[in-house]
PDB file of C-alpha atoms in Angstrom:
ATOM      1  CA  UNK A 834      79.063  75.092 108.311  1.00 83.00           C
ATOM      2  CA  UNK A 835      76.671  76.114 105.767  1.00 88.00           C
ATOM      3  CA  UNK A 836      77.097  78.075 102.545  1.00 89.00           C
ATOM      4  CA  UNK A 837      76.281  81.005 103.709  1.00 89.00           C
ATOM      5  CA  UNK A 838      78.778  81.064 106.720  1.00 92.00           C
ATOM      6  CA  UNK A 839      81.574  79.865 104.812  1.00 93.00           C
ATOM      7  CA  UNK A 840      80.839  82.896 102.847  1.00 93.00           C
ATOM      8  CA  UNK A 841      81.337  85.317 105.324  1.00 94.00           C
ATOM      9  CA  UNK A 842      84.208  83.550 106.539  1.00 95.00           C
ATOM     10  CA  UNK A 843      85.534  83.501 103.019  1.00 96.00           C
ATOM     11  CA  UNK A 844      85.028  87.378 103.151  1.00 95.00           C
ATOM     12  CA  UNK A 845      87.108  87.683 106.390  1.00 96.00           C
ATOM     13  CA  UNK A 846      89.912  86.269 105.366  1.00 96.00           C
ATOM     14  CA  UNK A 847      89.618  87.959 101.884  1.00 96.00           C
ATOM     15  CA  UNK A 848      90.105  91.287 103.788  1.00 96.00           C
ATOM     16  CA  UNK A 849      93.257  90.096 105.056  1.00 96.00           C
ATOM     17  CA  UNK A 850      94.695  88.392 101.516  1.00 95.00           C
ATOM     18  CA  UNK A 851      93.378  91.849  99.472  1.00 94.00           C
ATOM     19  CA  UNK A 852      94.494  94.807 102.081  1.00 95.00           C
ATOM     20  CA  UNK A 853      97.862  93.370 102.114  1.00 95.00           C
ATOM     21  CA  UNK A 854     100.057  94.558  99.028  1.00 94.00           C
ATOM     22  CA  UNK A 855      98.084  97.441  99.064  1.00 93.00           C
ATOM     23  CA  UNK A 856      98.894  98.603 102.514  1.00 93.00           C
ATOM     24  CA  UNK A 857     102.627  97.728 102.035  1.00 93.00           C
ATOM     25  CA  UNK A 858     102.761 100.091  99.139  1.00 91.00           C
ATOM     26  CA  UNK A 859     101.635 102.749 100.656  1.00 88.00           C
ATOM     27  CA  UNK A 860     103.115 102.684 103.888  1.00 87.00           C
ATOM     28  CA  UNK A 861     106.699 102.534 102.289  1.00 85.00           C
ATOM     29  CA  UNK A 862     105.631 105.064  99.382  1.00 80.00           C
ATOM     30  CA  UNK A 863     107.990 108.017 100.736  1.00 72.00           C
ATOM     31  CA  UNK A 864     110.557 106.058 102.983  1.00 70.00           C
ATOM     32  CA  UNK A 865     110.622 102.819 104.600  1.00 68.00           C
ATOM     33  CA  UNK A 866     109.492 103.598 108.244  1.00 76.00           C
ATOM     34  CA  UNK A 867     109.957  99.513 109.438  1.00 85.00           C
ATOM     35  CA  UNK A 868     108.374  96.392 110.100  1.00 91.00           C
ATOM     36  CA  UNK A 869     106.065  98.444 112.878  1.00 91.00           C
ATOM     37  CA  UNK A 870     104.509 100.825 110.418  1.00 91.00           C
ATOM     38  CA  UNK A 871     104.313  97.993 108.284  1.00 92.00           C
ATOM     39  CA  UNK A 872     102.012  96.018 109.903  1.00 94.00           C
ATOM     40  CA  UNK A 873     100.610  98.942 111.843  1.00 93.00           C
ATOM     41  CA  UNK A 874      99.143  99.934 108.021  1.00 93.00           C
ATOM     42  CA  UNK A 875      97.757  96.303 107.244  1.00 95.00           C
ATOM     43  CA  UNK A 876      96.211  95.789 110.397  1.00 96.00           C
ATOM     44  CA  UNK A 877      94.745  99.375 110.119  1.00 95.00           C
ATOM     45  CA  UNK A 878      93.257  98.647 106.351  1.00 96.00           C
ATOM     46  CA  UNK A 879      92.009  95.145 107.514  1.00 97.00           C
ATOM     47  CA  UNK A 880      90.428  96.873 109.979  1.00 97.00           C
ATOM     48  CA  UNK A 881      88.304  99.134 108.012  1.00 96.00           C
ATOM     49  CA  UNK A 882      87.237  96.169 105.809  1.00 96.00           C
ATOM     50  CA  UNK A 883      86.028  94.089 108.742  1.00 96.00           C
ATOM     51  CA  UNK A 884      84.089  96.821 109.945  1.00 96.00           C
ATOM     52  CA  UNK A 885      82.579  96.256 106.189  1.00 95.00           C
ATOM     53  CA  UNK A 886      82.345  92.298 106.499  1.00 95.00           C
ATOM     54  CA  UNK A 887      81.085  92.987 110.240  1.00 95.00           C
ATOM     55  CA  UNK A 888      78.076  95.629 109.348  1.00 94.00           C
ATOM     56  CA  UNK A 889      77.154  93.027 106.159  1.00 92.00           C
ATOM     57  CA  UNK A 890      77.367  90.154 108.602  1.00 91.00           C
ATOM     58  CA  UNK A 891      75.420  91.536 111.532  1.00 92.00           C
ATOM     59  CA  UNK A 892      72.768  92.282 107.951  1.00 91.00           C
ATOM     60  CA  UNK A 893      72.824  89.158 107.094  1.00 89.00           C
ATOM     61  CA  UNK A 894      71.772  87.726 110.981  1.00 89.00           C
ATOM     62  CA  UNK A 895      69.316  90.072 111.224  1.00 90.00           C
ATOM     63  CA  UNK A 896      67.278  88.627 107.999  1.00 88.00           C
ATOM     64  CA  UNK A 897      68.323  84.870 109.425  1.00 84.00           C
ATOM     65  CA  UNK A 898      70.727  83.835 107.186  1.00 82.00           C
ATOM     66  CA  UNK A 899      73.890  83.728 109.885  1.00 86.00           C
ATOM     67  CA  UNK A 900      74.398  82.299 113.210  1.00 89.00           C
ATOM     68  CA  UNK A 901      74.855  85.027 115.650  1.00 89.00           C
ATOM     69  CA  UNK A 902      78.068  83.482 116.630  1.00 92.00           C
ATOM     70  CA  UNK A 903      79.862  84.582 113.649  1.00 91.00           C
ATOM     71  CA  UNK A 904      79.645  88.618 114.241  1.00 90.00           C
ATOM     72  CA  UNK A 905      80.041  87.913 117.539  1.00 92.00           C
ATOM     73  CA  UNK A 906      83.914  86.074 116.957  1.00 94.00           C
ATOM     74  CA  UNK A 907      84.479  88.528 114.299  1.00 94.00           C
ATOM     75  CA  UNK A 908      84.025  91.478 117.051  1.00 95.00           C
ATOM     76  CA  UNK A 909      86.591  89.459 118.847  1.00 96.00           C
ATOM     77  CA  UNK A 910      88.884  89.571 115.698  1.00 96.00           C
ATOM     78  CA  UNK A 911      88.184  93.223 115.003  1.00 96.00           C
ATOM     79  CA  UNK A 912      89.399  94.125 118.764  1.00 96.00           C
ATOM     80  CA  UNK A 913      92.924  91.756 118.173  1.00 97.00           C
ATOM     81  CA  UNK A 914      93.202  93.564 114.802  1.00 97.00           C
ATOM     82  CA  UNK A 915      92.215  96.805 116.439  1.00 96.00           C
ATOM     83  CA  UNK A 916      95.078  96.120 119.149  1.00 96.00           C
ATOM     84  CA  UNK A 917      98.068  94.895 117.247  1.00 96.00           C
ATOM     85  CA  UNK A 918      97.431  98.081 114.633  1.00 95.00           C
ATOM     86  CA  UNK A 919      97.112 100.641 117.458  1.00 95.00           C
ATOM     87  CA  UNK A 920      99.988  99.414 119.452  1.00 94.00           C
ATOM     88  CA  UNK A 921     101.768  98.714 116.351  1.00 93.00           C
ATOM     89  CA  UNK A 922     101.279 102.206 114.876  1.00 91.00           C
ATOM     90  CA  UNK A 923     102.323 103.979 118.365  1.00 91.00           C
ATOM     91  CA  UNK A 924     105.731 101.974 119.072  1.00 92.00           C
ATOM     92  CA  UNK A 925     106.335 102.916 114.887  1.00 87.00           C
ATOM     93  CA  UNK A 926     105.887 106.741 115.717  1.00 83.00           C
ATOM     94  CA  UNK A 927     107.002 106.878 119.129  1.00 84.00           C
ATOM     95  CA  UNK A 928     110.008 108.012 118.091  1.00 76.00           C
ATOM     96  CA  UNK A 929     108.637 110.929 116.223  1.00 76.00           C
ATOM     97  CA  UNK A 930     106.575 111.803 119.609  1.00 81.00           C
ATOM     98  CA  UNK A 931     103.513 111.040 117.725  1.00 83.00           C
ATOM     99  CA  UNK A 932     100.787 108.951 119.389  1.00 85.00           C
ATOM    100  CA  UNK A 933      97.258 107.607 118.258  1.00 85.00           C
ATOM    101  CA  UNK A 934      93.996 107.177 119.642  1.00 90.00           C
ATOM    102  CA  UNK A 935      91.438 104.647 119.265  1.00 92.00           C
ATOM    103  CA  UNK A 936      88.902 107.058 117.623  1.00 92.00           C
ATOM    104  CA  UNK A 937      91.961 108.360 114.999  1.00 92.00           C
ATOM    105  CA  UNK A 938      92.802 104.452 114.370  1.00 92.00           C
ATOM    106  CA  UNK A 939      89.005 103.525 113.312  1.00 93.00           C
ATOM    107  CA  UNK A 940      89.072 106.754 111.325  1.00 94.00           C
ATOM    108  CA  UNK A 941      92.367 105.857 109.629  1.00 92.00           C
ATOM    109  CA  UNK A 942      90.951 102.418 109.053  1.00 95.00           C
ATOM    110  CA  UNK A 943      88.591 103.757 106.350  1.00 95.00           C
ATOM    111  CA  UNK A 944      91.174 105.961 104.898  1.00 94.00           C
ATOM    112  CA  UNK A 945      93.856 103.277 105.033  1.00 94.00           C
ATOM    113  CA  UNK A 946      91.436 100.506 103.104  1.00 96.00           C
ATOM    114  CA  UNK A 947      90.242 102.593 100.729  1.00 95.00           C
ATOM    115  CA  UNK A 948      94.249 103.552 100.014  1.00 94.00           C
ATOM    116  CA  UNK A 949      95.183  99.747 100.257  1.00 94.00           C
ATOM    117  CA  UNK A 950      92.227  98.214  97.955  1.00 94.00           C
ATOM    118  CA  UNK A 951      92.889 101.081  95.508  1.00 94.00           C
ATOM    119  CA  UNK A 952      96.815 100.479  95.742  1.00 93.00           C
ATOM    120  CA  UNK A 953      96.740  96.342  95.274  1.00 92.00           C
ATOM    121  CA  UNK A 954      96.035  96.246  91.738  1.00 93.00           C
ATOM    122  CA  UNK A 955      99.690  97.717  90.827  1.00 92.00           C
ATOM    123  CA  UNK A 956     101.135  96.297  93.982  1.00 92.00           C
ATOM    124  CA  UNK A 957     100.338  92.505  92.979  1.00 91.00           C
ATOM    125  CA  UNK A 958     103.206  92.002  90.958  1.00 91.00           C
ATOM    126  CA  UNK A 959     105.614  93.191  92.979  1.00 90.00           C
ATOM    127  CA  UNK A 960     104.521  91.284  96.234  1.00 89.00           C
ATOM    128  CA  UNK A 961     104.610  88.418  94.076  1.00 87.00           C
ATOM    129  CA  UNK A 962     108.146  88.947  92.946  1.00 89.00           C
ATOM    130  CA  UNK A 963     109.313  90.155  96.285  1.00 85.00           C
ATOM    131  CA  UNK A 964     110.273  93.520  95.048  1.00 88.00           C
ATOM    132  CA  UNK A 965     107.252  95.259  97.368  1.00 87.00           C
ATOM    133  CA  UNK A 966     108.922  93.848 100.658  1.00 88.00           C
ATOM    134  CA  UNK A 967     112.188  94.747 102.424  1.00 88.00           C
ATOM    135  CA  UNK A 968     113.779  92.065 104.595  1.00 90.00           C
ATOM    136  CA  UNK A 969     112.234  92.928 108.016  1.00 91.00           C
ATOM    137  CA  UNK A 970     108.933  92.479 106.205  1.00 90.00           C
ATOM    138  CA  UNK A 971     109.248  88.748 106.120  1.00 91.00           C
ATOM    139  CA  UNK A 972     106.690  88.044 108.621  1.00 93.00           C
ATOM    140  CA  UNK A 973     104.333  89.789 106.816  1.00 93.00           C
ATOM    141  CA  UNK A 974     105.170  87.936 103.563  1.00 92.00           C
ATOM    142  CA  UNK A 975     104.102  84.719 105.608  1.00 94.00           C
ATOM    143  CA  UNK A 976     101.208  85.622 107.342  1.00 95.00           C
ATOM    144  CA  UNK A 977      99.748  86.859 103.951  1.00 94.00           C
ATOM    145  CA  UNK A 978     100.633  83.779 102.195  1.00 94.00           C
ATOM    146  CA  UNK A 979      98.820  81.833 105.185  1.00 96.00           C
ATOM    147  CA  UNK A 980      95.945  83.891 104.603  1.00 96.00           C
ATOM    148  CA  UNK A 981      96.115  83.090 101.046  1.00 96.00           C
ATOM    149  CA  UNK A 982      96.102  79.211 101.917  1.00 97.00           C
ATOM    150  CA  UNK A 983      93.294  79.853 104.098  1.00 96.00           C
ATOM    151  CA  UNK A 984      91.355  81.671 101.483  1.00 97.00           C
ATOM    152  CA  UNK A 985      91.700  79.292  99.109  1.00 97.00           C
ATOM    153  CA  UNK A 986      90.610  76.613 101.149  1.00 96.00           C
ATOM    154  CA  UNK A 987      87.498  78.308 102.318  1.00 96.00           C
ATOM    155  CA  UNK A 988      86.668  79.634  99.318  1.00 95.00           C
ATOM    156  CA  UNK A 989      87.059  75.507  98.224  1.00 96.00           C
ATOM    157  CA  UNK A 990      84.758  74.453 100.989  1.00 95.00           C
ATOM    158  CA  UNK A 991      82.505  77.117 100.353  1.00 95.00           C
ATOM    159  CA  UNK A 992      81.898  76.182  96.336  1.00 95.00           C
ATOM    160  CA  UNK A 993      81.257  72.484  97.807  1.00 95.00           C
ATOM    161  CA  UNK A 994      78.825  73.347 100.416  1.00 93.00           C
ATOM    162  CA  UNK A 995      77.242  75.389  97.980  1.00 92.00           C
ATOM    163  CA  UNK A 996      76.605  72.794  95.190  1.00 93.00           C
ATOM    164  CA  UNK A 997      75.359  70.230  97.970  1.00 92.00           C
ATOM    165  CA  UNK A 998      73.342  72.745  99.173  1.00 88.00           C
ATOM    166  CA  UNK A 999      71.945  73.548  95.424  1.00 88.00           C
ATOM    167  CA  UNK A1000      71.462  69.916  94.616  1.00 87.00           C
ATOM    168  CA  UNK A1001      69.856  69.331  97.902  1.00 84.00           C
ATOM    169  CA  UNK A1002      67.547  71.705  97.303  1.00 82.00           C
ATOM    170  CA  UNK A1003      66.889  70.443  93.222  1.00 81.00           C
ATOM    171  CA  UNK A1004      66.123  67.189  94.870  1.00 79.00           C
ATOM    172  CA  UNK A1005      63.138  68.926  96.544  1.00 71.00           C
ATOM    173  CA  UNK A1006      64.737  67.852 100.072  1.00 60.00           C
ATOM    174  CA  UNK A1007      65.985  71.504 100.968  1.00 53.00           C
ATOM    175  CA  UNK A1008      63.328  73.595 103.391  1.00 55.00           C
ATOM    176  CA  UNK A1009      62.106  75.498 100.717  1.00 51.00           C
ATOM    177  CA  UNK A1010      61.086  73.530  98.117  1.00 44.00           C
ATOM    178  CA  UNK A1011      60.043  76.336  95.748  1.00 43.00           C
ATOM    179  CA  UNK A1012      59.448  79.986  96.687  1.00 43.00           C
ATOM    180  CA  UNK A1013      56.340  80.651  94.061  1.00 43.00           C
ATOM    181  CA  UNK A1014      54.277  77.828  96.038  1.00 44.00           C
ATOM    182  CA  UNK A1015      51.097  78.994  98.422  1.00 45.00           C
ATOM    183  CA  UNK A1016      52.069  78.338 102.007  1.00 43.00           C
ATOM    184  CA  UNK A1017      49.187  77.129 104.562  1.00 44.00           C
ATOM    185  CA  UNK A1018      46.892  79.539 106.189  1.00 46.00           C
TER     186      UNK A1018
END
């Protein structure tokens, strides 16, 4: 993979790591409703922030700078995402008689990132000391610290592929050698 798709997959998983704490807080911020509403909330912020990464990705393939198959998997991902939240959020509030549609959960997605990337920065410290989570969160717990791994291990790739990619191109062996020069007729 190239810089610039490690990138976007960097971004993907970012979604996941940053929505996270965020979503936790504010889904338990009157009364702990369970591990569905839990999860229901993540998935439901994550999905409003790869509708972001999606729209800047399908950008980014339109000017040539992404293979079409990476919007295309991360429609795929969007519709799992979509899934577990919706289902999720409709077994948490079945109880309640209270059901969701499809068009309420993409609207919810917006509201629910903006509410989880605004809630992270005082939710960080108490994910990491464990205070944020009740015990039938700890599948959550792991998934986000998986998503953490695989963050930083993109994000690892990524600054490698990037500096080949920058001394490749210093080299003069890149496919544009310099942007200023006069191409042919």
């Amino acid at each position: 993979m190239n810089a610039a798709e490690l990138r976007f997959w960097l971004m993907v998983t970012l979604v996941f790591v940053l929505t996270q704490p965020g979503a936790i807080a504010f889904a338990n911020w009157d009364a702990p409703y369970g591990f569905y509403k839990d999860l229901a909330t993540w998935m439901e912020a994550s999905f409003g922030g790869l509708l972001v990464v999606l729209v800047l990705g399908l950008h980014r393939w339109r000017k040539g700078n992404l293979n079409p198959i990476h919007p295309a998997v991360t429609v795929i991902l969007l519709g799992a995402v979509g899934y577990i939240g919706l289902t999720a959020d409709n077994i948490a509030f079945s109880e309640m008689g209270i059901t969701h549609s499809f068009p309420e959960f993409v609207v919810g997605s917006i509201l629910a990132l903006i509410l989880a990337v605004m809630s992270t920065p005082i939710s960080i410290p108490h994910a990491i000391t464990g205070e944020l989570y009740y015990p039938y969160d700890r599948p959550l717990v792991i998934a986000w610290l998986v998503m953490m791994v695989a963050t930083l291990l993109l994000g690892a790739a990524y600054l490698k592929e990037r500096r080949r990619e920058e001394l490749t191109e210093s080299e003069g062996r890149g496919p544009s050698v310099s942007s200023s020069e006069p191409r042919g007729p």
